[in-house]
Short mmCIF file of C-alpha atoms and ligand atoms in Angstrom, two decimals:
data_model
loop_
_atom_site.label_atom_id
_atom_site.label_comp_id
_atom_site.label_asym_id
_atom_site.label_seq_id
_atom_site.Cartn_x
_atom_site.Cartn_y
_atom_site.Cartn_z
CA MET Z 1 19.80 1.70 7.95
CA TYR Z 2 18.17 -1.74 8.51
CA ASN Z 3 14.44 -1.45 9.51
CA PHE Z 4 12.59 -4.25 11.25
CA PHE Z 5 8.79 -4.40 11.75
CA VAL Z 6 7.18 -5.58 14.96
CA GLU Z 7 3.72 -5.71 16.57
CA SER Z 8 2.96 -3.56 19.60
CA SER Z 9 2.89 -6.61 21.75
CA ASP Z 10 6.67 -7.03 21.05
CA LYS Z 11 7.24 -3.78 22.86
CA LYS Z 12 7.84 -3.36 26.68
CA ASP Z 13 8.76 0.05 28.23
CA ASN Z 14 11.54 1.35 26.08
CA ARG Z 15 12.44 -2.10 24.60
CA TYR Z 16 11.43 -4.20 21.64
CA PHE Z 17 11.72 -8.01 21.71
CA ILE Z 18 12.51 -9.22 18.23
CA SER Z 19 12.05 -12.96 17.36
CA GLY Z 20 11.33 -15.39 14.51
CA ASP Z 21 12.68 -14.58 10.95
CA ASP Z 22 14.11 -11.14 11.93
CA TYR Z 23 15.87 -12.58 14.90
CA ASN Z 24 17.61 -15.13 12.65
CA HIS Z 25 18.32 -12.29 10.05
CA ILE Z 26 19.92 -10.12 12.70
CA LYS Z 27 21.87 -12.56 14.48
CA ASN Z 28 22.98 -15.00 11.71
CA VAL Z 29 22.76 -13.10 8.47
CA LEU Z 30 23.62 -9.55 9.50
CA ARG Z 31 25.65 -10.69 12.36
CA MET Z 32 24.91 -7.65 14.24
CA SER Z 33 26.38 -7.30 17.75
CA VAL Z 34 25.59 -5.33 20.96
CA GLY Z 35 25.68 -1.66 20.15
CA ASP Z 36 24.67 -1.73 16.48
CA THR Z 37 21.86 0.46 15.63
CA PHE Z 38 18.75 -0.03 13.44
CA LEU Z 39 15.16 1.06 12.99
CA VAL Z 40 12.29 -0.74 14.46
CA SER Z 41 8.77 0.26 13.04
CA CYS Z 42 5.69 -0.24 15.14
CA ASP Z 43 2.31 1.11 14.76
CA GLY Z 44 3.19 3.67 12.14
CA ALA Z 45 6.34 5.13 13.68
CA SER Z 46 9.99 4.20 13.26
CA ASP Z 47 12.12 4.33 16.37
CA LEU Z 48 15.98 4.48 16.32
CA CYS Z 49 17.20 1.43 18.56
CA ARG Z 50 20.49 -0.06 19.56
CA LEU Z 51 20.96 -3.74 19.95
CA ALA Z 52 21.09 -4.33 23.78
CA ALA Z 53 21.18 -8.20 23.84
CA ILE Z 54 21.14 -11.29 21.88
CA GLU Z 55 19.28 -13.89 23.83
CA SER Z 56 18.47 -17.52 22.83
CA ASP Z 57 15.63 -16.59 20.58
CA THR Z 58 15.08 -12.93 21.03
CA ILE Z 59 16.90 -9.76 20.22
CA VAL Z 60 16.44 -7.11 22.66
CA ALA Z 61 16.48 -3.47 21.10
CA GLU Z 62 16.53 -0.43 23.32
CA ILE Z 63 14.97 2.70 21.98
CA ILE Z 64 17.38 5.48 21.57
CA GLU Z 65 15.25 7.96 19.80
CA GLU Z 66 11.35 7.67 19.43
CA ASN Z 67 9.70 8.51 16.03
CA TYR Z 68 13.18 8.95 14.58
CA GLN Z 69 11.80 8.56 11.00
CA ASN Z 70 8.20 8.94 9.75
CA THR Z 71 7.95 8.18 6.14
CA ASN Z 72 4.07 8.04 6.04
CA LEU Z 73 2.13 10.28 3.75
CA PRO Z 74 -0.19 12.82 5.51
CA ILE Z 75 -3.14 11.01 3.81
CA SER Z 76 -4.20 7.38 3.58
CA ILE Z 77 -4.30 6.13 -0.12
CA HIS Z 78 -6.55 3.19 -0.74
CA LEU Z 79 -5.80 1.61 -4.09
CA PHE Z 80 -8.80 -0.59 -5.55
CA GLN Z 81 -7.28 -2.42 -8.41
CA GLY Z 82 -9.33 -4.02 -11.05
CA LEU Z 83 -7.93 -7.63 -10.97
CA PRO Z 84 -5.38 -7.71 -13.79
CA LYS Z 85 -3.72 -10.62 -15.70
CA SER Z 86 -0.81 -12.59 -14.48
CA ASP Z 87 1.86 -10.87 -12.28
CA LYS Z 88 0.88 -7.33 -13.10
CA LEU Z 89 -0.54 -6.84 -9.58
CA GLU Z 90 2.80 -7.79 -8.10
CA LEU Z 91 4.37 -4.86 -9.86
CA ILE Z 92 1.35 -2.59 -8.91
CA ILE Z 93 1.90 -3.56 -5.24
CA GLN Z 94 5.68 -3.08 -5.17
CA LYS Z 95 5.56 0.38 -7.04
CA THR Z 96 2.59 1.92 -5.08
CA VAL Z 97 3.95 0.65 -1.69
CA GLU Z 98 7.11 2.62 -2.54
CA LEU Z 99 4.89 5.64 -3.30
CA GLY Z 100 3.25 5.47 0.02
CA VAL Z 101 -0.07 3.48 -0.47
CA ALA Z 102 -1.99 2.60 2.82
CA SER Z 103 -4.02 -0.42 1.44
CA ILE Z 104 -4.37 -2.29 -1.84
CA THR Z 105 -7.60 -4.20 -2.62
CA PRO Z 106 -8.01 -6.32 -5.73
CA VAL Z 107 -11.53 -5.90 -7.18
CA ALA Z 108 -12.96 -8.61 -9.52
CA MET Z 109 -14.36 -6.37 -12.27
CA LYS Z 110 -16.64 -7.13 -15.19
CA ARG Z 111 -13.79 -6.98 -17.70
CA SER Z 112 -11.16 -8.84 -15.26
CA ILE Z 113 -10.12 -11.94 -17.15
CA VAL Z 114 -8.52 -13.58 -14.25
CA LYS Z 115 -11.08 -15.47 -12.09
CA LEU Z 116 -9.65 -16.70 -8.86
CA ASP Z 117 -11.30 -19.44 -6.57
CA ASP Z 118 -11.23 -18.95 -2.81
CA LYS Z 119 -8.17 -21.36 -2.39
CA LYS Z 120 -6.18 -19.22 -5.10
CA LYS Z 121 -7.36 -15.97 -3.42
CA LYS Z 122 -5.77 -17.04 -0.15
CA THR Z 123 -2.40 -18.09 -1.51
CA LYS Z 124 -2.22 -15.08 -3.83
CA ARG Z 125 -3.10 -12.74 -0.91
CA GLU Z 126 -0.26 -14.22 1.16
CA ARG Z 127 2.25 -13.81 -1.78
CA TRP Z 128 0.86 -10.20 -2.38
CA GLN Z 129 1.25 -9.34 1.25
CA ALA Z 130 4.93 -10.63 1.39
CA ILE Z 131 5.54 -8.32 -1.65
CA ALA Z 132 4.19 -5.49 0.10
CA ALA Z 133 6.19 -6.23 3.19
CA ALA Z 134 9.37 -6.30 1.21
CA ALA Z 135 8.59 -3.16 -0.60
CA ALA Z 136 7.93 -1.38 2.70
CA LYS Z 137 11.31 -2.54 4.10
CA GLN Z 138 13.33 -1.55 0.95
CA SER Z 139 11.39 1.95 0.84
CA LYS Z 140 11.92 2.63 4.59
CA ARG Z 141 8.08 2.80 5.06
CA SER Z 142 7.11 3.04 8.82
CA VAL Z 143 3.98 0.78 8.21
CA ILE Z 144 3.41 -2.34 5.88
CA PRO Z 145 0.48 -1.45 3.86
CA GLU Z 146 -2.46 -3.97 4.10
CA LEU Z 147 -3.23 -6.36 1.09
CA CYS Z 148 -7.02 -6.66 1.51
CA GLU Z 149 -9.08 -9.68 0.32
CA VAL Z 150 -10.42 -9.64 -3.16
CA LEU Z 151 -13.87 -7.81 -3.39
CA SER Z 152 -16.65 -7.83 -5.96
CA TYR Z 153 -17.37 -4.48 -7.52
CA LYS Z 154 -20.65 -4.28 -5.44
CA GLN Z 155 -18.47 -4.76 -2.23
CA PHE Z 156 -16.05 -2.22 -3.45
CA ILE Z 157 -18.99 0.39 -3.98
CA GLU Z 158 -20.00 -0.28 -0.43
CA LYS Z 159 -16.39 0.43 0.98
CA ALA Z 160 -16.17 3.64 -1.19
CA LYS Z 161 -18.85 5.06 1.08
CA ASP Z 162 -16.26 5.30 3.98
CA LEU Z 163 -13.85 7.19 1.81
CA ASP Z 164 -13.44 11.21 2.06
CA LEU Z 165 -12.58 11.36 -1.75
CA LEU Z 166 -12.83 8.57 -4.45
CA LEU Z 167 -10.93 9.20 -7.69
CA VAL Z 168 -12.00 7.19 -10.70
CA PRO Z 169 -9.31 7.35 -13.41
CA TYR Z 170 -11.47 6.54 -16.57
CA GLU Z 171 -10.11 5.93 -19.93
CA CYS Z 172 -12.81 7.80 -21.74
CA ALA Z 173 -12.55 10.83 -19.48
CA ASP Z 174 -10.89 13.73 -21.14
CA LYS Z 175 -9.54 17.15 -20.06
CA MET Z 176 -7.11 17.36 -17.14
CA ALA Z 177 -9.02 20.28 -15.53
CA ALA Z 178 -11.36 17.71 -13.70
CA THR Z 179 -8.28 15.96 -12.70
CA VAL Z 180 -6.57 18.98 -11.14
CA ASP Z 181 -9.85 20.04 -9.71
CA ALA Z 182 -10.39 16.59 -7.92
CA LEU Z 183 -6.76 16.44 -6.71
CA SER Z 184 -6.89 19.85 -5.22
CA GLN Z 185 -9.66 18.59 -2.89
CA ILE Z 186 -7.01 16.46 -1.08
CA LYS Z 187 -6.55 17.45 2.51
CA ILE Z 188 -4.15 16.21 5.15
CA GLY Z 189 -5.68 13.28 7.09
CA MET Z 190 -8.06 12.33 4.36
CA ASN Z 191 -8.96 8.56 3.26
CA ILE Z 192 -8.65 8.76 -0.47
CA GLY Z 193 -9.70 6.01 -2.81
CA ILE Z 194 -8.44 5.21 -6.29
CA ILE Z 195 -10.03 2.73 -8.58
CA ILE Z 196 -8.35 1.47 -11.50
CA GLY Z 197 -9.84 -0.66 -14.20
CA PRO Z 198 -8.27 -3.99 -15.46
CA GLU Z 199 -6.69 -4.41 -18.90
CA GLY Z 200 -10.46 -4.37 -20.46
CA GLY Z 201 -11.19 -1.16 -18.68
CA PHE Z 202 -14.47 -0.12 -16.95
CA ASP Z 203 -17.87 -1.32 -17.86
CA GLU Z 204 -20.44 1.42 -18.37
CA THR Z 205 -22.30 0.12 -15.34
CA GLU Z 206 -19.34 0.19 -13.09
CA ILE Z 207 -18.58 3.97 -14.05
CA ASN Z 208 -22.12 4.92 -13.32
CA LEU Z 209 -22.02 3.10 -9.96
CA ALA Z 210 -18.75 4.96 -9.22
CA LYS Z 211 -20.34 8.21 -10.17
CA GLU Z 212 -23.60 7.53 -7.92
CA ALA Z 213 -21.04 6.69 -5.08
CA GLY Z 214 -19.64 10.30 -5.51
CA GLY Z 215 -16.56 9.20 -7.32
CA LYS Z 216 -14.61 11.94 -9.33
CA ILE Z 217 -13.99 10.80 -12.92
CA ILE Z 218 -10.56 11.79 -13.86
CA SER Z 219 -8.30 11.71 -16.85
CA LEU Z 220 -4.78 10.54 -16.69
CA GLY Z 221 -3.87 12.24 -20.02
CA GLU Z 222 -4.70 11.71 -23.60
CA ARG Z 223 -2.94 8.30 -23.86
CA ILE Z 224 -4.23 4.92 -23.02
CA LEU Z 225 -2.14 3.55 -20.07
CA ARG Z 226 -1.57 0.11 -19.15
CA THR Z 227 -3.58 -0.76 -16.05
CA GLU Z 228 -0.37 -1.05 -14.01
CA THR Z 229 0.87 2.35 -15.31
CA ALA Z 230 -2.45 3.99 -14.50
CA ALA Z 231 -2.36 2.68 -10.88
CA ILE Z 232 1.09 3.91 -10.40
CA THR Z 233 0.52 7.26 -12.02
CA ALA Z 234 -2.66 7.98 -9.99
CA THR Z 235 -0.97 7.01 -6.77
CA ALA Z 236 2.05 9.37 -7.46
CA MET Z 237 -0.40 12.20 -8.46
CA CYS Z 238 -2.08 11.75 -4.81
CA MET Z 239 1.34 11.41 -3.14
CA LEU Z 240 2.35 14.94 -4.93
CA TYR Z 241 -0.67 16.69 -4.11
CA SER Z 242 -0.64 15.48 -0.34
CA GLU Z 243 3.03 16.10 0.22
CA ILE Z 244 2.88 19.58 -1.09
CA LYS Z 245 0.23 20.34 1.65
CA LEU Z 246 2.90 19.56 4.38
N1 LIG J 1 -9.47 -1.29 -22.45
C1 LIG J 1 -9.38 0.13 -22.30
C2 LIG J 1 -9.33 0.85 -23.69
O1 LIG J 1 -8.77 0.39 -24.56
O2 LIG J 1 -9.83 2.03 -23.74
C3 LIG J 1 -8.13 0.54 -21.57
C4 LIG J 1 -8.25 0.30 -20.13
S1 LIG J 1 -6.76 0.68 -19.30
C5 LIG J 1 -5.67 -0.44 -20.04
C6 LIG J 1 -6.95 0.15 -17.68
C7 LIG J 1 -7.40 1.20 -16.67
O3 LIG J 1 -6.25 2.18 -16.47
C8 LIG J 1 -8.64 2.07 -17.12
O4 LIG J 1 -9.72 1.38 -16.70
C9 LIG J 1 -8.28 3.25 -16.28
O5 LIG J 1 -8.78 3.03 -14.98
C10 LIG J 1 -6.77 3.50 -16.25
N2 LIG J 1 -6.54 4.47 -17.47
C11 LIG J 1 -5.70 4.02 -18.42
N3 LIG J 1 -5.43 5.14 -19.15
C12 LIG J 1 -6.12 6.10 -18.68
C13 LIG J 1 -6.24 7.65 -19.01
N4 LIG J 1 -5.74 8.15 -20.12
N5 LIG J 1 -7.17 8.39 -18.08
C14 LIG J 1 -7.58 7.73 -16.96
N6 LIG J 1 -7.57 6.46 -16.66
C15 LIG J 1 -6.66 5.75 -17.40
#
């Protein structure tokens, strides 16, 4: 079933007013007509709606069933991704959005090869946010995860203080016992952070800062995973540990 994202300002009483690209998509691409049904996602919930009217520049959608579908995880996973090379971040965004991530923040780390100037950061962020929106639509998410601005590692450590749990998958960590122990601390409603190093991994000082910030150093197994594999794996582990709590 098609799913369209709107702002709360597009809602009045039990109706949504859809305009812009989605108006064109519904009217001219999907050629929907009055009575057709689809999902409208607003503020984290997805309502089942029927097409009530097609006006000159607005689709009027009438809510049939509120909160018809809620595919959000019972926790908020905030992925902090060491800025990787080339289009790896696009793959990381697509896959972790499918897995339920709440936000993704690129972090310029010591061993990040890519250096982005402010202009590049802006254009890249717009592209990354569009990838997150497309992945959210495809995976029937009720919200579009936020693509945050690129942070320095120092800024990331500051942000980490607001988290309930910070997981630090570290390539030099061993033994899965600490991983299971950390994941077992996941509780419904928590804000969970995951920090993943870039291709070059963590610098010693970065790991020490993460530990001082209360980060749990965890292993993702005996093998060295690519940064994109590690991001997807760690997010999937959190998704599993949170959904079994439901
Ligand atoms: N350059 C590092 C090396 O050769 O040891 C590898 C870094 S790895 C490509 C990128 C990131 O993925 C790491 O910084 C870590 O966050 C994560 N990662 C990869 N394999 C891991 C593992 N077995 N356990 C925990 N984290 C891992």
